[in-house]
PDB file of C-alpha atoms and ligand atoms in Angstrom:
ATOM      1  CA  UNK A 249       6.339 -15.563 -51.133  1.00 54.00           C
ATOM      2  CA  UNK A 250       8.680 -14.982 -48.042  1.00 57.00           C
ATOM      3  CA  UNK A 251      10.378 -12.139 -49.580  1.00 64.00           C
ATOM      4  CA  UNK A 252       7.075 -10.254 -49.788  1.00 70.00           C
ATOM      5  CA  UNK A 253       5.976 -11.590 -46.316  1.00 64.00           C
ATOM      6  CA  UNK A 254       8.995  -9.738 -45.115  1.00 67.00           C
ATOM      7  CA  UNK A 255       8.272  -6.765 -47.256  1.00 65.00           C
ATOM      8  CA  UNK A 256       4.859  -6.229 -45.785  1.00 62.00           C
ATOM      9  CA  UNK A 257       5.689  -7.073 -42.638  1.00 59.00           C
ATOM     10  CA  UNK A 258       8.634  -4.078 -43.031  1.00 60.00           C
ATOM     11  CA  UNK A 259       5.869  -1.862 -44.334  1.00 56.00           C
ATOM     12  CA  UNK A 260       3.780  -2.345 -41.153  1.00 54.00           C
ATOM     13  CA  UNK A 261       6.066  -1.731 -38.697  1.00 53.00           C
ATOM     14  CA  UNK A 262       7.586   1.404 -40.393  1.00 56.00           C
ATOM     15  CA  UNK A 263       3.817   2.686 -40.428  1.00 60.00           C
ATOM     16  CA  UNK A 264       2.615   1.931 -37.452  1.00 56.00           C
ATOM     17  CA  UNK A 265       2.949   4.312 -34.644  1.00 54.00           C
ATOM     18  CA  UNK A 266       5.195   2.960 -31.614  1.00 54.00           C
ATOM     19  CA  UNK A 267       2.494   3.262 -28.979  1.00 49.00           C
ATOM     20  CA  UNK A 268       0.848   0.099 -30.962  1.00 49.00           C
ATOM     21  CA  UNK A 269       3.996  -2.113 -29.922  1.00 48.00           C
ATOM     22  CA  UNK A 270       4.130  -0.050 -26.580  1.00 47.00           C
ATOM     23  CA  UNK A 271       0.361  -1.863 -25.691  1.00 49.00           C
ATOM     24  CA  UNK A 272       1.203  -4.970 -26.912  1.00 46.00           C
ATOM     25  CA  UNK A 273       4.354  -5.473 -25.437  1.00 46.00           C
ATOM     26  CA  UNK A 274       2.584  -4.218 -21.946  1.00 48.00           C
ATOM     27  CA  UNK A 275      -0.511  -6.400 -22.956  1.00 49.00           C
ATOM     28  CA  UNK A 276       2.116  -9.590 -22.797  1.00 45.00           C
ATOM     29  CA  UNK A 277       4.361  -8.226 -19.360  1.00 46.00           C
ATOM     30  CA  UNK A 278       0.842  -7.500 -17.554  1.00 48.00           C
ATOM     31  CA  UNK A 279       2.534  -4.524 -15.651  1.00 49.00           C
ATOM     32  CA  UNK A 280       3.895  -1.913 -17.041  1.00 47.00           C
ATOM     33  CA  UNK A 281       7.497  -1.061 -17.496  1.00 51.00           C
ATOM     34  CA  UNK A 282       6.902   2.023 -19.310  1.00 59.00           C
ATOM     35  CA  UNK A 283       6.317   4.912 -17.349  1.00 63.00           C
ATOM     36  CA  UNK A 284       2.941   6.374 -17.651  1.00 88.00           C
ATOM     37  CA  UNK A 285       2.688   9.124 -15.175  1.00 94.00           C
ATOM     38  CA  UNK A 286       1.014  12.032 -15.991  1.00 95.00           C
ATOM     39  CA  UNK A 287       1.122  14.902 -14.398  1.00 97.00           C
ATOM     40  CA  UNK A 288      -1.991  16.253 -11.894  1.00 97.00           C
ATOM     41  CA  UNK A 289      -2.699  19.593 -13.445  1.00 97.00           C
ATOM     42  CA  UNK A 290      -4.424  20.970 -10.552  1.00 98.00           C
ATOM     43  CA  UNK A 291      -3.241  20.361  -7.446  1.00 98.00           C
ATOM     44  CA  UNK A 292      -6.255  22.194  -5.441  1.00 97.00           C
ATOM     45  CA  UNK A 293      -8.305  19.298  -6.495  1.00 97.00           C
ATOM     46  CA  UNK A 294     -10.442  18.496  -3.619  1.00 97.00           C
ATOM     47  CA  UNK A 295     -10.001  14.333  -3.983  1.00 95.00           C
ATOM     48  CA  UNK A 296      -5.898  15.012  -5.065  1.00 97.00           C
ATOM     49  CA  UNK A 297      -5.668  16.989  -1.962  1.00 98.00           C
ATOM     50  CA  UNK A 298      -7.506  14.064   0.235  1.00 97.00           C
ATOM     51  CA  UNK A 299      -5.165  11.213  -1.371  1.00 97.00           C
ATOM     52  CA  UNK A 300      -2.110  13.621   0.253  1.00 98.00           C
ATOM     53  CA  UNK A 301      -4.046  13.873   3.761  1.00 98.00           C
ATOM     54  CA  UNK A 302      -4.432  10.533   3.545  1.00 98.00           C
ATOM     55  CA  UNK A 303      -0.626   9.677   2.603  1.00 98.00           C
ATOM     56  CA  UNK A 304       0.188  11.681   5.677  1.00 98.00           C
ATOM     57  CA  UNK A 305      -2.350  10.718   8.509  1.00 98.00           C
ATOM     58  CA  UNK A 306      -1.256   6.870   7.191  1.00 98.00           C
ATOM     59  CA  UNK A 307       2.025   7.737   7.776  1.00 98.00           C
ATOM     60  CA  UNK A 308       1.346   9.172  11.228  1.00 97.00           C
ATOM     61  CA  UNK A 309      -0.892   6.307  12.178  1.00 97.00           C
ATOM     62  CA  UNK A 310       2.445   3.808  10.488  1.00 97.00           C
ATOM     63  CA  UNK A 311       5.505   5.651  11.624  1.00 96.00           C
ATOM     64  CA  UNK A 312       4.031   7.441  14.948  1.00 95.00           C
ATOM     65  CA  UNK A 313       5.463  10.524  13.131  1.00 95.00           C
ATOM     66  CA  UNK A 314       3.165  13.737  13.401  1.00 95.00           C
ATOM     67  CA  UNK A 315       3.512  15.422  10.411  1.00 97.00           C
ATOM     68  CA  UNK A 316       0.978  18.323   9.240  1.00 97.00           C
ATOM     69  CA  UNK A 317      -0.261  18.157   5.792  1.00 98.00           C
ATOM     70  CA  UNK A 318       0.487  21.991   4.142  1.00 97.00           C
ATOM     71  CA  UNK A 319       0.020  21.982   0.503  1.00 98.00           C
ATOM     72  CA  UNK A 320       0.865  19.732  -2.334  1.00 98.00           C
ATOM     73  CA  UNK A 321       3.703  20.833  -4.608  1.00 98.00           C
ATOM     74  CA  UNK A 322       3.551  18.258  -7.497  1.00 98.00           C
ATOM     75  CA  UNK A 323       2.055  15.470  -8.654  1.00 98.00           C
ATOM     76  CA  UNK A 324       1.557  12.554 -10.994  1.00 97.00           C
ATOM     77  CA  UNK A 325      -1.427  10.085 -11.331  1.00 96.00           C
ATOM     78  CA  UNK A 326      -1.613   6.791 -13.801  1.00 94.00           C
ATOM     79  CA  UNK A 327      -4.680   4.871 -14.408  1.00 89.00           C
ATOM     80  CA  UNK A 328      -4.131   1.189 -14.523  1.00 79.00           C
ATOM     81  CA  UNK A 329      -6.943  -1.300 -12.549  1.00 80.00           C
ATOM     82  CA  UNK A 330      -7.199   1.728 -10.175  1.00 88.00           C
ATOM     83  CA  UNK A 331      -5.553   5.261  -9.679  1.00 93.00           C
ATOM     84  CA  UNK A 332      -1.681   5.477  -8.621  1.00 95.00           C
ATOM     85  CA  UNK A 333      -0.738   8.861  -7.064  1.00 97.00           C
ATOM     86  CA  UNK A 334       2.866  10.608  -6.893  1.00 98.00           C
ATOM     87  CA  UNK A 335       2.490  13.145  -4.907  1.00 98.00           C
ATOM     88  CA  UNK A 336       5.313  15.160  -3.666  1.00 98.00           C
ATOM     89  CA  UNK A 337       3.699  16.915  -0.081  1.00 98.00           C
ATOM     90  CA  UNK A 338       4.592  19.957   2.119  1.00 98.00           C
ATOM     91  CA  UNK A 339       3.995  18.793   5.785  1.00 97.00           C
ATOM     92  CA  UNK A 340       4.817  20.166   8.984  1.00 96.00           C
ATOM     93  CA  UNK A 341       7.358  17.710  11.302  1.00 95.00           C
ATOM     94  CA  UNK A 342       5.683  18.768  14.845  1.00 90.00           C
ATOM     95  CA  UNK A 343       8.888  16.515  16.379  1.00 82.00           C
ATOM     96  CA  UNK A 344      10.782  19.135  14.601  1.00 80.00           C
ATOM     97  CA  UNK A 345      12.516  21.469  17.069  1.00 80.00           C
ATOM     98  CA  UNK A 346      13.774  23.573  14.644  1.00 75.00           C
ATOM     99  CA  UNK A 347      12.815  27.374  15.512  1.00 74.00           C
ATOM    100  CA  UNK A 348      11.772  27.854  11.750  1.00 80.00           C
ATOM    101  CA  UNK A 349       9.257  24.513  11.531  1.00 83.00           C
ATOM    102  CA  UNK A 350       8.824  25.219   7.781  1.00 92.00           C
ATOM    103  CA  UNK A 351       7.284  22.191   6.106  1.00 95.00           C
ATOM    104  CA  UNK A 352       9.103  20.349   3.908  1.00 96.00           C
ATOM    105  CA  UNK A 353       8.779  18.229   1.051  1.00 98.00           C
ATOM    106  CA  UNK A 354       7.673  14.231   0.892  1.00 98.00           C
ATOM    107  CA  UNK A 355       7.281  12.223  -1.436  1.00 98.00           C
ATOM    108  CA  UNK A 356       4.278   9.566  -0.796  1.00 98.00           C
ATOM    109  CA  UNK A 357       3.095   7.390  -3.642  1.00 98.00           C
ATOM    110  CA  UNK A 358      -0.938   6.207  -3.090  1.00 97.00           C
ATOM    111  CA  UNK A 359      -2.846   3.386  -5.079  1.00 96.00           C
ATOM    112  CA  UNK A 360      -6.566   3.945  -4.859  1.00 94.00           C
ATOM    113  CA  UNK A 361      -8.898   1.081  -6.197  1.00 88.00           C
ATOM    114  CA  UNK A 362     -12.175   2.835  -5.964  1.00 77.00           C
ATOM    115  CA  UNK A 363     -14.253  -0.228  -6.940  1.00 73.00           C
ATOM    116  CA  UNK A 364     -12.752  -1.828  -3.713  1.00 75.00           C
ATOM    117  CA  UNK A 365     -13.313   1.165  -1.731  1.00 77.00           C
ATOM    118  CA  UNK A 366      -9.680   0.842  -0.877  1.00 87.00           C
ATOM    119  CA  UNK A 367      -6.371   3.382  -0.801  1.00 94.00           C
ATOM    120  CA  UNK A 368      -3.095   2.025   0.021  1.00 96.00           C
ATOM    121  CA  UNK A 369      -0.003   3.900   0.864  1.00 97.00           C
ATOM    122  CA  UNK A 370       2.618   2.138  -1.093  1.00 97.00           C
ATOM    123  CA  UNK A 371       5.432   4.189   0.032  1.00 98.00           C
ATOM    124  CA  UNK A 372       6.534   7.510   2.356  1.00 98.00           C
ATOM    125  CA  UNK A 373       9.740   9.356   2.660  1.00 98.00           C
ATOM    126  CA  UNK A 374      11.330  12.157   3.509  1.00 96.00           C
ATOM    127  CA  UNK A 375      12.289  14.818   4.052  1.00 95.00           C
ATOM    128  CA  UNK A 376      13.462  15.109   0.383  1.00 96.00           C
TER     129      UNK A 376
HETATM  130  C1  NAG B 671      -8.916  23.341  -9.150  1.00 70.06           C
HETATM  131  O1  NAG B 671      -9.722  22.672  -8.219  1.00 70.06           O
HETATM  132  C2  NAG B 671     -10.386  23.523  -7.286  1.00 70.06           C
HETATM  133  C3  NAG B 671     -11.093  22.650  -6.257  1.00 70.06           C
HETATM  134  O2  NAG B 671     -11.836  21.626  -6.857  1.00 70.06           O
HETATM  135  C4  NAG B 671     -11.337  24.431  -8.039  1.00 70.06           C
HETATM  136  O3  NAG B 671     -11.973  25.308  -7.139  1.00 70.06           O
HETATM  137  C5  NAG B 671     -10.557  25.233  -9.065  1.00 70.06           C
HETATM  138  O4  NAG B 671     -11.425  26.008  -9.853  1.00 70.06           O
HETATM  139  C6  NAG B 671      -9.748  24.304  -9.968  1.00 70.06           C
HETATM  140  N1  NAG B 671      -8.881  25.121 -10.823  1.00 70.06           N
HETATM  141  C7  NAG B 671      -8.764  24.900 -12.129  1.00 70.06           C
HETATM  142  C8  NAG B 671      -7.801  25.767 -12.859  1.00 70.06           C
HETATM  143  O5  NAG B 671      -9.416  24.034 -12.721  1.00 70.06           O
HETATM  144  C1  NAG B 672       7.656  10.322  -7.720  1.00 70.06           C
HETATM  145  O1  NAG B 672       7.964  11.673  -7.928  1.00 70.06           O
HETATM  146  C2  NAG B 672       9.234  12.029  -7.404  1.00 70.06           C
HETATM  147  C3  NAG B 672       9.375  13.534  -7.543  1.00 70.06           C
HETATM  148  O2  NAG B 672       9.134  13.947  -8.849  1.00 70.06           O
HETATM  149  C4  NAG B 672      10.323  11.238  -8.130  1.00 70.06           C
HETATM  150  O3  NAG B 672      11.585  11.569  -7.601  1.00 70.06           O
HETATM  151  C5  NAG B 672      10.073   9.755  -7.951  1.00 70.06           C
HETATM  152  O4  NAG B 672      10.991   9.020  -8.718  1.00 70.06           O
HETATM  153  C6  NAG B 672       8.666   9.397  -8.391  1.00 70.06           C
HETATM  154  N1  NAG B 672       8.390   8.008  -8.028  1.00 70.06           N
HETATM  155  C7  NAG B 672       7.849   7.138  -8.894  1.00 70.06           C
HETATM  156  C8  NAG B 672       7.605   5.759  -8.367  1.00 70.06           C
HETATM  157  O5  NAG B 672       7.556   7.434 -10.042  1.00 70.06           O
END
C-alpha cells in the first residue's frame, strides 16, 4: 500500500498547478513571501492619484520637506487585509535651489485598510 500512496501522491503534485502550493504555503507563513504586486494600469485613477498626494503631504507633515506632488509614473497595488500601494511619484523639492526645479522621482509605498478608515505611509525616499 505505501508504494501506491507514493504513486498517487506523485500524481497529485505533478498535476496540480503551483499556485495551489503557493496558497498553502502562504496560508501556513501568514504573510506573504511571494511577491504579489500587480501593476496599477491606470495611473489617472482618481483614488491612485490621492494615495500619492497623500504619500507626499505625509511626508511633508513627517520630514518638514515640501515637496509638490506632479504626476505618478508607476505603480503597483496588492490586496491582502487591505490595499498596499507602490507608487513611484514625480514631486517638486521647493527646498530645491536648482534653477531647473524639475520634479523627480520617489518612491513611497502606502497601506490603506479601508474598513479602518486608515492609510499609513510605510515608507518614503528619494530622490531615486
Ligand atoms: C483612468 O482614470 C481616469 C480618472 O478616473 C478616467 O477619466 C480615465 O478614463 C481612465 N482611463 C482608462 C484607460 O481607463
Ligand atoms: C517599489 O517599486 C520600486 C520601483 O519599481 C522598486 O524599486 C521597489 O523595490 C518596490 N518596493 C517594494 C516594497 O516592492
Amino acid at each position: 500500500m505505501p508504494t501506491n500512496f507514493h504513486f498517487l501522491l506523485f500524481i497529485i503534485i505533478i498535476l496540480l498547478p503551483d499556485s495551489i502550493f503557493l496558497k498553502i504555503s502562504l496560508a501556513s507563513e501568514g504573510e506573504s513571501l511571494v511577491s504579489d504586486w500587480r501593476p496599477i494600469k491606470n495611473l489617472s485613477d482618481t483614488k491612485v492619484v490621492d494615495v500619492g498626494k497623500f504619500a507626499v503631504a505625509r511626508q511633508n507633515f513627517e520630514a518638514k520637506s515640501r515637496l509638490f506632488f506632479d504626476e505618478l509614473v508607476y505603480g503597483e497595488m496588492k490586496s491582502r487585509t487591505g490595499t498596499d500601494y507602490n507608487l513611484t511619484i514625480a514631486a517638486r523639492d521647493d527646498g530645491n535651489t536648482d534653477d531647473d526645479n524639475e520634479p523627480r522621482n520617489y518612491v513611497a509605498i502606502v497601506s490603506d485598510r479601508q474598513f479602518q478608515d486608515f492609510m499609513h505611509l510605510v515608507s518614503f525616499r528619494g530622490p531615486v
